[in-house]
Coordinates of C-alpha atoms in Angstrom, one line a residue:
X1 CA 16.1 19.4 9.2
X2 CA 17.0 15.8 10.2
X3 CA 17.5 12.8 7.9
X4 CA 17.2 9.1 8.6
X5 CA 18.2 6.5 6.1
X6 CA 17.0 2.9 6.4
X7 CA 19.0 0.2 4.7
X8 CA 18.8 -3.6 4.7
X9 CA 21.2 -6.5 4.7
X10 CA 21.5 -10.3 4.5
X11 CA 18.1 -10.9 2.7
X12 CA 15.3 -9.0 1.1
X13 CA 11.8 -8.6 2.6
X14 CA 13.1 -7.9 6.1
X15 CA 10.5 -5.3 6.8
X16 CA 12.5 -2.1 6.1
X17 CA 9.3 -0.4 5.0
X18 CA 7.4 -1.4 8.0
X19 CA 10.3 -0.3 10.2
X20 CA 10.4 3.1 8.5
X21 CA 6.6 3.4 8.8
X22 CA 6.5 2.4 12.5
X23 CA 9.4 4.8 13.3
X24 CA 7.5 7.5 11.6
X25 CA 4.5 6.8 13.7
X26 CA 6.5 6.9 16.9
X27 CA 8.1 10.2 15.9
X28 CA 4.7 11.7 15.2
X29 CA 3.5 10.7 18.7
X30 CA 6.3 13.0 19.9
X31 CA 4.8 15.9 18.0
X32 CA 7.3 15.9 15.1
X33 CA 6.3 16.3 11.5
X34 CA 7.6 13.3 9.5
X35 CA 7.7 12.3 5.8
X36 CA 8.9 9.0 4.5
X37 CA 10.2 8.2 1.0
X38 CA 11.4 5.1 -0.9
X39 CA 14.4 4.8 -3.3
X40 CA 14.2 1.7 -5.5
X41 CA 17.3 0.5 -7.4
X42 CA 15.4 -1.2 -10.3
X43 CA 15.6 0.4 -13.8
X44 CA 11.8 0.5 -14.3
X45 CA 10.7 4.2 -14.2
X46 CA 7.9 3.0 -11.8
X47 CA 6.2 -0.3 -10.9
X48 CA 3.1 0.6 -12.9
X49 CA 3.7 -2.0 -15.7
X50 CA 5.0 -4.8 -13.5
X51 CA 3.1 -8.0 -13.0
X52 CA 1.9 -8.3 -9.3
X53 CA 3.8 -11.5 -9.0
X54 CA 7.0 -9.6 -9.7
X55 CA 6.4 -6.6 -7.4
X56 CA 3.1 -6.9 -5.6
X57 CA 0.6 -4.1 -5.4
X58 CA 1.1 -0.8 -7.3
X59 CA 0.2 2.0 -4.8
X60 CA -1.2 5.2 -6.3
X61 CA -0.7 8.7 -4.8
X62 CA -2.9 11.7 -5.0
X63 CA -0.8 13.2 -7.8
X64 CA -1.1 10.1 -9.9
X65 CA 2.4 8.6 -9.1
X66 CA 2.4 4.8 -9.4
X67 CA 4.7 3.6 -6.6
X68 CA 6.0 0.7 -4.5
X69 CA 3.6 -0.8 -2.0
X70 CA 5.9 0.4 0.8
X71 CA 4.5 3.9 0.3
X72 CA 1.2 2.4 1.4
X73 CA 2.8 1.4 4.7
X74 CA 4.2 5.0 5.0
X75 CA 0.8 6.6 4.5
X76 CA -1.0 4.1 6.8
X77 CA 1.5 4.6 9.7
X78 CA 1.8 8.4 9.4
X79 CA -0.5 11.3 8.9
X80 CA 1.0 12.8 5.8
X81 CA 0.0 12.5 2.2
X82 CA 2.9 11.6 -0.1
X83 CA 3.7 12.7 -3.7
X84 CA 5.9 11.5 -6.6
X85 CA 8.8 13.4 -4.9
X86 CA 8.8 10.7 -2.3
X87 CA 9.3 7.8 -4.7
X88 CA 12.5 7.4 -6.8
X89 CA 13.8 4.6 -9.0
X90 CA 17.1 4.1 -10.8
X91 CA 15.0 4.4 -14.0
X92 CA 13.9 7.9 -13.0
X93 CA 17.4 8.9 -12.0
X94 CA 19.1 7.9 -15.3
X95 CA 16.2 9.3 -17.3
X96 CA 16.7 12.7 -15.6
X97 CA 20.5 12.6 -16.0
X98 CA 20.3 11.7 -19.7
X99 CA 17.7 14.3 -20.3
X100 CA 20.0 17.0 -18.8
X101 CA 22.9 15.7 -20.8
X102 CA 20.9 16.0 -24.0
X103 CA 19.8 19.5 -23.0
X104 CA 23.4 20.5 -22.4
X105 CA 23.0 21.2 -18.7
X106 CA 26.4 19.6 -17.9
X107 CA 28.3 22.0 -20.2
X108 CA 30.2 19.4 -22.0
X109 CA 31.4 17.4 -19.0
X110 CA 31.8 13.7 -19.1
X111 CA 28.6 12.4 -17.5
X112 CA 29.4 9.8 -14.8
X113 CA 27.8 8.0 -11.8
X114 CA 29.9 10.3 -9.5
X115 CA 29.0 13.1 -9.4
X116 CA 26.0 13.4 -11.8
X117 CA 24.0 10.3 -10.8
X118 CA 24.7 10.8 -7.1
X119 CA 23.9 14.5 -7.3
X120 CA 20.5 13.7 -8.8
X121 CA 19.8 11.3 -5.9
X122 CA 20.8 13.9 -3.3
X123 CA 18.6 16.5 -4.9
X124 CA 15.6 14.1 -4.5
X125 CA 16.5 13.7 -0.8
X126 CA 16.3 17.4 -0.3
X127 CA 13.1 17.8 -2.3
X128 CA 11.4 14.9 -0.5
X129 CA 12.0 16.4 2.9
X130 CA 10.8 20.0 2.3
X131 CA 8.6 21.4 5.1
X132 CA 9.0 18.6 7.8
X133 CA 11.1 18.1 10.9
X134 CA 12.3 14.6 9.9
X135 CA 12.7 12.8 6.5
X136 CA 13.0 9.0 6.6
X137 CA 14.3 7.5 3.4
X138 CA 14.2 3.7 2.8
X139 CA 16.7 2.3 0.3
X140 CA 15.2 -0.8 -1.5
X141 CA 17.2 -3.9 -2.1
X142 CA 19.9 -5.5 -0.1
X143 CA 23.4 -4.0 0.8
X144 CA 25.9 -5.5 -1.7
X145 CA 23.5 -5.5 -4.7
X146 CA 25.3 -3.8 -7.6
X147 CA 22.3 -1.7 -8.6
X148 CA 22.1 -0.2 -5.2
X149 CA 25.6 1.1 -5.0
X150 CA 25.0 4.6 -6.5
X151 CA 22.3 5.2 -3.8
X152 CA 24.5 4.2 -1.0
X153 CA 27.3 6.3 -2.3
X154 CA 24.9 9.3 -2.5
X155 CA 24.0 8.7 1.1
X156 CA 27.7 8.6 2.2
X157 CA 28.2 12.0 0.4
X158 CA 25.0 13.4 1.9
X159 CA 26.1 12.8 5.5
X160 CA 29.5 14.3 4.8
X161 CA 27.8 17.5 3.3
X162 CA 25.0 17.9 5.9
X163 CA 26.9 16.8 9.0
X164 CA 26.7 13.7 11.1
X165 CA 24.6 15.5 13.7
X166 CA 21.8 15.8 11.1
X167 CA 22.0 12.3 9.5
X168 CA 21.3 8.9 11.1
X169 CA 21.6 5.4 9.5
X170 CA 19.5 2.5 10.5
X171 CA 20.5 -0.9 9.1
X172 CA 18.0 -3.8 9.2
X173 CA 19.5 -7.2 9.3
X174 CA 18.5 -10.8 9.9
X175 CA 19.5 -12.9 12.9
X176 CA 18.7 -16.4 11.6
X177 CA 18.0 -19.4 13.9
X178 CA 19.8 -22.6 12.9
X179 CA 17.7 -25.5 14.1
X180 CA 20.5 -28.0 13.9
X181 CA 22.8 -25.9 16.0
X182 CA 19.9 -24.7 18.3
X183 CA 21.1 -21.1 18.3
X184 CA 20.8 -17.7 16.7
X185 CA 23.6 -16.6 14.4
X186 CA 25.0 -13.1 14.3
X187 CA 27.6 -13.6 11.5
X188 CA 25.3 -12.6 8.6
X189 CA 24.6 -9.3 10.3
X190 CA 28.3 -8.8 10.9
X191 CA 29.1 -9.4 7.3
X192 CA 26.3 -7.1 6.1
X193 CA 27.5 -4.2 8.3
X194 CA 31.1 -4.8 7.1
X195 CA 29.9 -4.5 3.5
X196 CA 28.1 -1.2 4.4
X197 CA 31.3 0.1 6.1
X198 CA 33.3 -0.7 3.1
X199 CA 31.1 1.8 1.2
X200 CA 31.8 4.3 3.9
X201 CA 28.6 4.2 5.9
X202 CA 28.6 3.4 9.6
X203 CA 25.2 2.4 10.9
X204 CA 24.0 4.1 14.1
X205 CA 21.3 1.6 14.9
X206 CA 20.8 -2.1 14.1
X207 CA 17.3 -3.3 13.8
X208 CA 17.6 -7.1 14.0
X209 CA 14.7 -9.2 12.5
X210 CA 14.5 -12.4 14.5
X211 CA 12.1 -15.1 15.5
X212 CA 13.6 -15.5 19.0
X213 CA 14.7 -13.1 21.7
X214 CA 18.1 -11.5 21.2
X215 CA 20.1 -11.8 24.5
X216 CA 22.2 -9.1 26.0
X217 CA 25.3 -11.1 25.3
X218 CA 24.3 -11.3 21.6
X219 CA 23.7 -7.5 21.6
X220 CA 27.1 -6.9 23.1
X221 CA 28.7 -9.2 20.4
X222 CA 26.9 -7.3 17.6
X223 CA 28.0 -4.0 19.3
X224 CA 31.6 -5.1 19.3
X225 CA 31.8 -6.4 15.7
X226 CA 29.4 -3.8 14.1
X227 CA 30.7 -0.8 16.0
X228 CA 27.3 0.3 17.4
X229 CA 26.4 0.9 21.0
X230 CA 24.8 -2.2 22.6
X231 CA 21.7 -0.2 23.5
X232 CA 21.4 0.6 19.7
X233 CA 21.0 -3.1 18.8
X234 CA 17.2 -3.3 18.5
X235 CA 15.3 -6.5 18.6
X236 CA 12.5 -6.7 16.0
X237 CA 10.6 -10.0 16.5
X238 CA 7.6 -11.0 14.4
X239 CA 4.5 -9.4 16.0
X240 CA 1.7 -11.7 17.2
X241 CA -1.3 -10.7 15.2
X242 CA -0.9 -7.5 13.2
X243 CA 1.7 -5.1 11.8
X244 CA 0.1 -2.3 13.8
X245 CA 1.7 -3.8 16.9
X246 CA 5.1 -2.8 15.5
X247 CA 5.1 0.8 16.8
X248 CA 4.5 -0.4 20.3
X249 CA 7.1 -3.2 20.0
X250 CA 9.8 -0.8 18.7
X251 CA 8.8 1.7 21.4
X252 CA 9.6 -1.0 24.0
X253 CA 13.0 -1.2 22.4
X254 CA 13.4 2.6 22.7
X255 CA 13.9 3.1 19.0
X256 CA 12.4 6.6 18.9
X257 CA 14.3 7.6 22.0
X258 CA 17.6 6.4 20.4
X259 CA 16.8 8.5 17.3
X260 CA 15.9 11.8 19.1
X261 CA 18.9 11.6 21.3
X262 CA 21.3 10.8 18.5
X263 CA 20.0 13.6 16.3
X264 CA 19.6 16.0 19.3
X265 CA 15.9 16.7 18.6
X266 CA 13.8 18.5 21.2
X267 CA 10.7 16.3 21.3
X268 CA 8.0 15.7 23.9
X269 CA 7.5 12.2 25.3
X270 CA 5.6 9.8 23.1
X271 CA 1.9 9.4 23.5
X272 CA 1.0 5.8 22.4
X273 CA -2.7 5.9 23.3
X274 CA -4.0 5.8 19.7
X275 CA -1.8 2.8 18.8
X276 CA -2.7 1.0 22.0
X277 CA -6.4 1.5 21.2
X278 CA -5.8 0.1 17.7
X279 CA -4.0 -3.0 19.0
X280 CA -6.7 -3.6 21.6
X281 CA -9.4 -3.7 19.0
X282 CA -7.4 -5.9 16.8
X283 CA -6.5 -8.5 19.5
X284 CA -9.8 -8.4 21.5
X285 CA -12.6 -7.3 19.2
X286 CA -16.2 -7.4 20.4
X287 CA -17.5 -8.7 17.1
X288 CA -16.3 -10.9 14.2
X289 CA -17.2 -11.2 10.5
X290 CA -16.0 -13.3 7.5
X291 CA -15.3 -11.4 4.4
X292 CA -14.6 -13.1 1.1
X293 CA -12.1 -11.4 -1.3
X294 CA -12.6 -12.7 -4.8
X295 CA -9.5 -12.0 -6.9
X296 CA -7.1 -13.0 -9.7
X297 CA -3.9 -12.9 -7.7
X298 CA -5.3 -14.3 -4.5
X299 CA -2.4 -16.6 -3.7
X300 CA 0.0 -13.6 -3.5
X301 CA -0.3 -11.7 -0.2
X302 CA 1.1 -8.4 -1.5
X303 CA -1.1 -8.2 -4.6
X304 CA -4.1 -6.8 -2.6
X305 CA -2.1 -5.5 0.4
X306 CA -4.0 -2.2 0.7
X307 CA -7.4 -4.0 0.4
X308 CA -6.6 -6.4 3.2
X309 CA -5.3 -3.7 5.4
X310 CA -8.3 -1.5 4.7
X311 CA -10.7 -4.3 5.6
X312 CA -8.9 -4.6 8.9
X313 CA -9.2 -0.8 9.4
X314 CA -12.9 -1.1 8.7
X315 CA -13.0 -3.7 11.5
X316 CA -11.2 -1.4 13.9
X317 CA -13.8 1.3 13.2
X318 CA -16.5 -1.2 14.3
X319 CA -14.6 -3.0 17.1
X320 CA -14.8 -6.0 14.9
X321 CA -12.3 -8.7 14.0
X322 CA -12.2 -9.4 10.2
X323 CA -11.4 -12.9 9.0
X324 CA -10.4 -12.5 5.3
X325 CA -11.3 -15.5 3.2
X326 CA -9.3 -15.4 -0.1
X327 CA -11.1 -16.9 -3.0
X328 CA -9.6 -17.3 -6.5
X329 CA -12.1 -16.2 -9.1
X330 CA -11.1 -19.1 -11.4
X331 CA -12.0 -21.6 -8.7
X332 CA -15.5 -20.2 -8.7
X333 CA -15.8 -20.7 -12.4
X334 CA -15.1 -24.4 -11.8
X335 CA -16.8 -25.0 -8.5
X336 CA -19.8 -22.6 -8.5
X337 CA -20.9 -20.5 -5.5
X338 CA -20.4 -23.1 -2.8
X339 CA -17.2 -21.4 -1.5
X340 CA -19.2 -18.2 -1.1
X341 CA -21.5 -19.7 1.5
X342 CA -21.2 -18.6 5.2
X343 CA -19.6 -15.3 4.2
X344 CA -20.8 -12.1 5.8
X345 CA -19.6 -9.9 2.9
X346 CA -18.0 -10.2 -0.5
X347 CA -15.4 -7.9 -2.0
X348 CA -14.0 -7.9 -5.5
X349 CA -10.8 -5.8 -5.9
X350 CA -9.3 -4.1 -8.9
X351 CA -7.3 -5.9 -11.6
X352 CA -6.6 -6.2 -15.3
X353 CA -7.0 -9.0 -17.9
X354 CA -9.9 -11.4 -18.5
X355 CA -8.6 -14.4 -16.5
X356 CA -11.2 -15.2 -13.8
X357 CA -13.7 -12.5 -14.9
X358 CA -16.7 -14.9 -15.1
X359 CA -15.9 -16.1 -11.6
X360 CA -16.0 -12.5 -10.3
X361 CA -19.4 -12.0 -12.1
X362 CA -20.7 -15.2 -10.4
X363 CA -19.7 -13.8 -7.0
X364 CA -21.4 -10.5 -7.8
X365 CA -24.7 -12.3 -8.7
X366 CA -24.5 -14.4 -5.6
X367 CA -24.1 -11.3 -3.4
X368 CA -26.9 -9.4 -5.2
X369 CA -29.5 -12.2 -5.2
X370 CA -28.7 -13.5 -1.7
X371 CA -28.6 -10.0 0.0
X372 CA -25.0 -10.4 1.0
X373 CA -23.2 -7.1 1.5
X374 CA -21.1 -6.4 -1.6
X375 CA -18.2 -4.0 -2.2
X376 CA -16.6 -3.6 -5.6
X377 CA -13.4 -1.7 -6.2
X378 CA -12.6 -0.4 -9.7
X379 CA -12.9 -3.7 -11.7
X380 CA -15.1 -4.9 -8.9
X381 CA -17.5 -2.1 -9.8
X382 CA -17.3 -2.9 -13.5
X383 CA -18.1 -6.6 -13.1
X384 CA -21.0 -5.6 -10.9
X385 CA -22.3 -3.4 -13.8
X386 CA -21.8 -6.3 -16.3
X387 CA -23.7 -8.7 -14.0
X388 CA -26.6 -6.3 -13.5
X389 CA -26.8 -5.7 -17.3
X390 CA -27.0 -9.4 -18.0
X391 CA -29.3 -10.6 -15.2
X392 CA -31.5 -7.6 -14.5
X393 CA -31.5 -5.6 -17.8
X394 CA -31.6 -8.8 -19.9
X395 CA -28.6 -7.7 -22.0
X396 CA -27.3 -11.3 -22.3
X397 CA -24.0 -10.6 -24.0
X398 CA -23.2 -7.4 -22.0
X399 CA -19.5 -7.1 -21.3
X400 CA -16.5 -4.7 -21.1
X401 CA -14.6 -3.9 -24.3
X402 CA -11.5 -4.7 -22.3
X403 CA -12.4 -8.4 -22.4
X404 CA -14.8 -8.6 -25.4
X405 CA -14.1 -5.8 -27.9
X406 CA -16.9 -7.0 -30.2
X407 CA -19.7 -7.2 -27.6
X408 CA -23.1 -5.8 -28.7
X409 CA -23.6 -4.2 -25.3
X410 CA -20.4 -2.5 -24.1
X411 CA -21.7 -1.4 -20.7
X412 CA -18.0 -0.9 -19.7
X413 CA -16.0 0.9 -22.4
X414 CA -12.6 2.5 -22.8
X415 CA -12.5 6.1 -21.7
X416 CA -12.5 8.6 -24.6
X417 CA -9.1 10.1 -23.7
X418 CA -7.6 6.6 -23.6
X419 CA -8.4 5.6 -27.1
X420 CA -5.3 7.1 -28.8
X421 CA -2.8 6.2 -26.1
X422 CA -0.2 3.6 -27.2
X423 CA 2.4 3.7 -24.3
X424 CA 1.4 1.7 -21.2
X425 CA 3.5 3.3 -18.5
X426 CA 1.9 6.1 -16.5
X427 CA -0.9 6.7 -19.0
X428 CA -4.0 5.5 -17.2
X429 CA -6.4 7.8 -15.4
X430 CA -4.3 8.2 -12.3
X431 CA -4.5 10.1 -9.1
X432 CA -7.2 12.0 -7.1
X433 CA -10.4 13.2 -8.8
X434 CA -13.5 14.7 -7.3
X435 CA -16.7 12.6 -6.8
X436 CA -20.0 14.3 -6.0
X437 CA -22.2 12.1 -3.9
X438 CA -25.9 11.4 -4.3
X439 CA -28.0 12.2 -1.2
X440 CA -29.8 9.1 0.0
X441 CA -27.1 6.7 -1.3
X442 CA -25.1 4.3 0.9
X443 CA -21.9 6.3 -0.1
X444 CA -23.4 9.6 1.0
X445 CA -24.4 8.1 4.4
X446 CA -20.9 6.6 4.8
X447 CA -18.9 9.8 3.9
X448 CA -21.3 12.3 5.5
X449 CA -20.3 15.0 3.0
X450 CA -21.3 16.2 -0.4
X451 CA -18.1 15.6 -2.3
X452 CA -14.8 13.6 -1.9
X453 CA -11.5 13.2 -3.6
X454 CA -10.5 9.7 -4.4
X455 CA -7.6 8.0 -6.2
X456 CA -8.0 6.3 -9.6
X457 CA -6.1 3.8 -11.7
X458 CA -8.0 2.6 -14.8
X459 CA -8.7 3.0 -18.5
X460 CA -12.3 1.7 -18.8
X461 CA -15.5 3.3 -17.4
X462 CA -19.2 2.9 -17.0
X463 CA -20.8 3.5 -20.5
X464 CA -23.1 6.5 -20.0
X465 CA -25.3 5.4 -23.0
X466 CA -26.8 2.7 -20.7
X467 CA -27.3 4.9 -17.7
X468 CA -31.1 5.5 -18.0
X469 CA -31.7 1.8 -18.9
X470 CA -29.9 0.8 -15.7
X471 CA -31.5 3.3 -13.3
X472 CA -35.0 2.5 -14.6
X473 CA -34.7 -1.0 -13.2
X474 CA -33.0 -0.3 -9.8
X475 CA -29.4 0.7 -10.3
X476 CA -28.6 3.8 -8.3
X477 CA -25.8 6.2 -9.4
X478 CA -24.2 7.0 -6.0
X479 CA -21.6 9.5 -7.2
X480 CA -20.3 11.2 -10.4
X481 CA -17.3 13.3 -11.4
X482 CA -18.7 16.8 -11.7
X483 CA -16.4 17.8 -14.6
X484 CA -16.7 14.8 -16.9
X485 CA -19.9 13.1 -15.7
X486 CA -18.0 9.9 -15.2
X487 CA -20.0 7.5 -13.0
X488 CA -17.9 6.9 -9.9
X489 CA -20.3 4.9 -7.7
X490 CA -23.1 2.4 -8.4
X491 CA -25.4 0.9 -5.9
X492 CA -28.3 -1.6 -6.1
X493 CA -31.2 0.3 -4.6
X494 CA -33.2 -2.6 -3.2
X495 CA -30.2 -4.4 -1.7
X496 CA -29.2 -3.9 2.0
X497 CA -25.7 -2.8 1.0
X498 CA -24.3 -3.2 -2.5
X499 CA -21.7 -0.6 -3.5
X500 CA -19.2 -0.5 -6.4
X501 CA -16.7 2.4 -6.8
X502 CA -14.6 3.2 -9.9
X503 CA -11.8 4.4 -7.7
X504 CA -9.5 2.8 -5.1
X505 CA -10.5 3.8 -1.6
X506 CA -8.1 1.4 -0.1
X507 CA -5.3 3.9 -0.9
X508 CA -6.7 6.4 1.6
X509 CA -7.4 4.2 4.7
X510 CA -5.3 4.2 7.9
X511 CA -5.7 2.2 11.1
X512 CA -6.2 5.4 13.0
X513 CA -8.5 6.8 10.3
X514 CA -10.4 4.0 8.6
X515 CA -11.9 4.8 5.2
X516 CA -15.6 5.5 5.6
X517 CA -16.7 3.0 2.9
X518 CA -14.7 0.2 4.4
X519 CA -16.1 1.0 7.8
X520 CA -19.6 1.1 6.4
X521 CA -19.1 -2.3 4.5
X522 CA -17.9 -4.0 7.7
X523 CA -20.9 -2.5 9.6
X524 CA -23.2 -3.9 6.9
X525 CA -21.5 -7.3 7.2
X526 CA -22.1 -7.3 11.0
X527 CA -25.7 -6.4 10.5
X528 CA -26.1 -9.2 7.8
X529 CA -24.5 -11.7 10.1
X530 CA -26.8 -10.7 13.0
X531 CA -29.9 -10.9 10.9
X532 CA -28.9 -14.3 9.5
X533 CA -28.2 -15.7 13.0
X534 CA -31.6 -14.5 14.2
X535 CA -33.3 -16.3 11.3
X536 CA -31.6 -19.5 12.4

């Protein structure tokens, strides 16, 4: 068993998660089994209750764990499916330690950060790596942050206990360019490594985030001051068009070769053909479409990260470049549907709260009436149901009880098992549930199977009391949960491609394995664009 720890210095948002994911992808091309996990120093038990502006997207796993968006990068870059064992926060650590103390597990000892907190962290490293050749663990935050010190101390102990031959440290740093001086500066990286070495950790590889090439002289300088071999100073420049170029870029820098040599792993040479094919389709697509994403947090890139990436994956499946047009739903409430013109498809993602809801409903109506391909995810399905109820079923005040508790027509209502829940954290319908598909539906055609497992994160659902009323006027139920009867998929039968799903398919899409519904949506957008052009 080999362990790789990825830390970061100088500033946050250096791309530690992407580096870990890309390295995992490279090691898999060498026929190694890989798993990646994330340790976050914040005291929240998980990011499930955080505002997207605070932490970006909440990424949900099959077992219902609400996790950091970096786990999305891990799953997209590698073949494995992760679990709650691969996501750890300080909140979880201290919660576990205090529970053990209350239970008497420490036999009266004084409970301290060392050894009790660090032991808890080390136990999660071992649990997270069970059954694979290589475990990559990213430590969130920046070296020097006070909340991250227990994690770094645990890593220092872990290397001592498991042997340097089995443990490798990668430190991601920034090489800033000072325009006034006209040169790159290595001092911040030197200081960051010095801070790491004070804790007792010597990095084996430096991954240097930079906007400009790092010269050999600069690599030698970093080698001298940071005590790493010059060939282990890895340049990580911003990629041209897509994060999926990163495995190829890091392969050029021999990152995977450095890792297997340092850890003495017997591995075959890498086969990069799949990633080369992905990048070729991204950079030189045969077709192009414009997809409008109508959301509440549209000005924040990370709020809908998995949705954007899955749209790109759908484009890869069709050799099609996807131009994503971000549209704030509140702007539609003020401006009307003009911003929706010249789109080849419209997608409404999930979300919570009533801000911008009427703008989303307006986008749904435009897509339904104009024949524009529509794809609704979770809340995007629910607003489609509301729009259909109001404008096809003539239920003028139809709404969701989430936004209008007193509505006369609650076509979307809180789930029965949610009615008595008072705590917000980790209490939604979370994780993978079965969906049985209806033959003849768009969803059935896309998946090509009778049943699928998809990940959920919601409290409200399609109100079954209205099912017959809806289906009698053209709403098709494309999929249901066989155990509960919960409506999972709705479609408009007389529309070229109009699909809403109660779940979050964006959490199961990869560039090398695009999600079937995203691939079908982009294919429908391409067909719509072609038909519209021929009419012109």
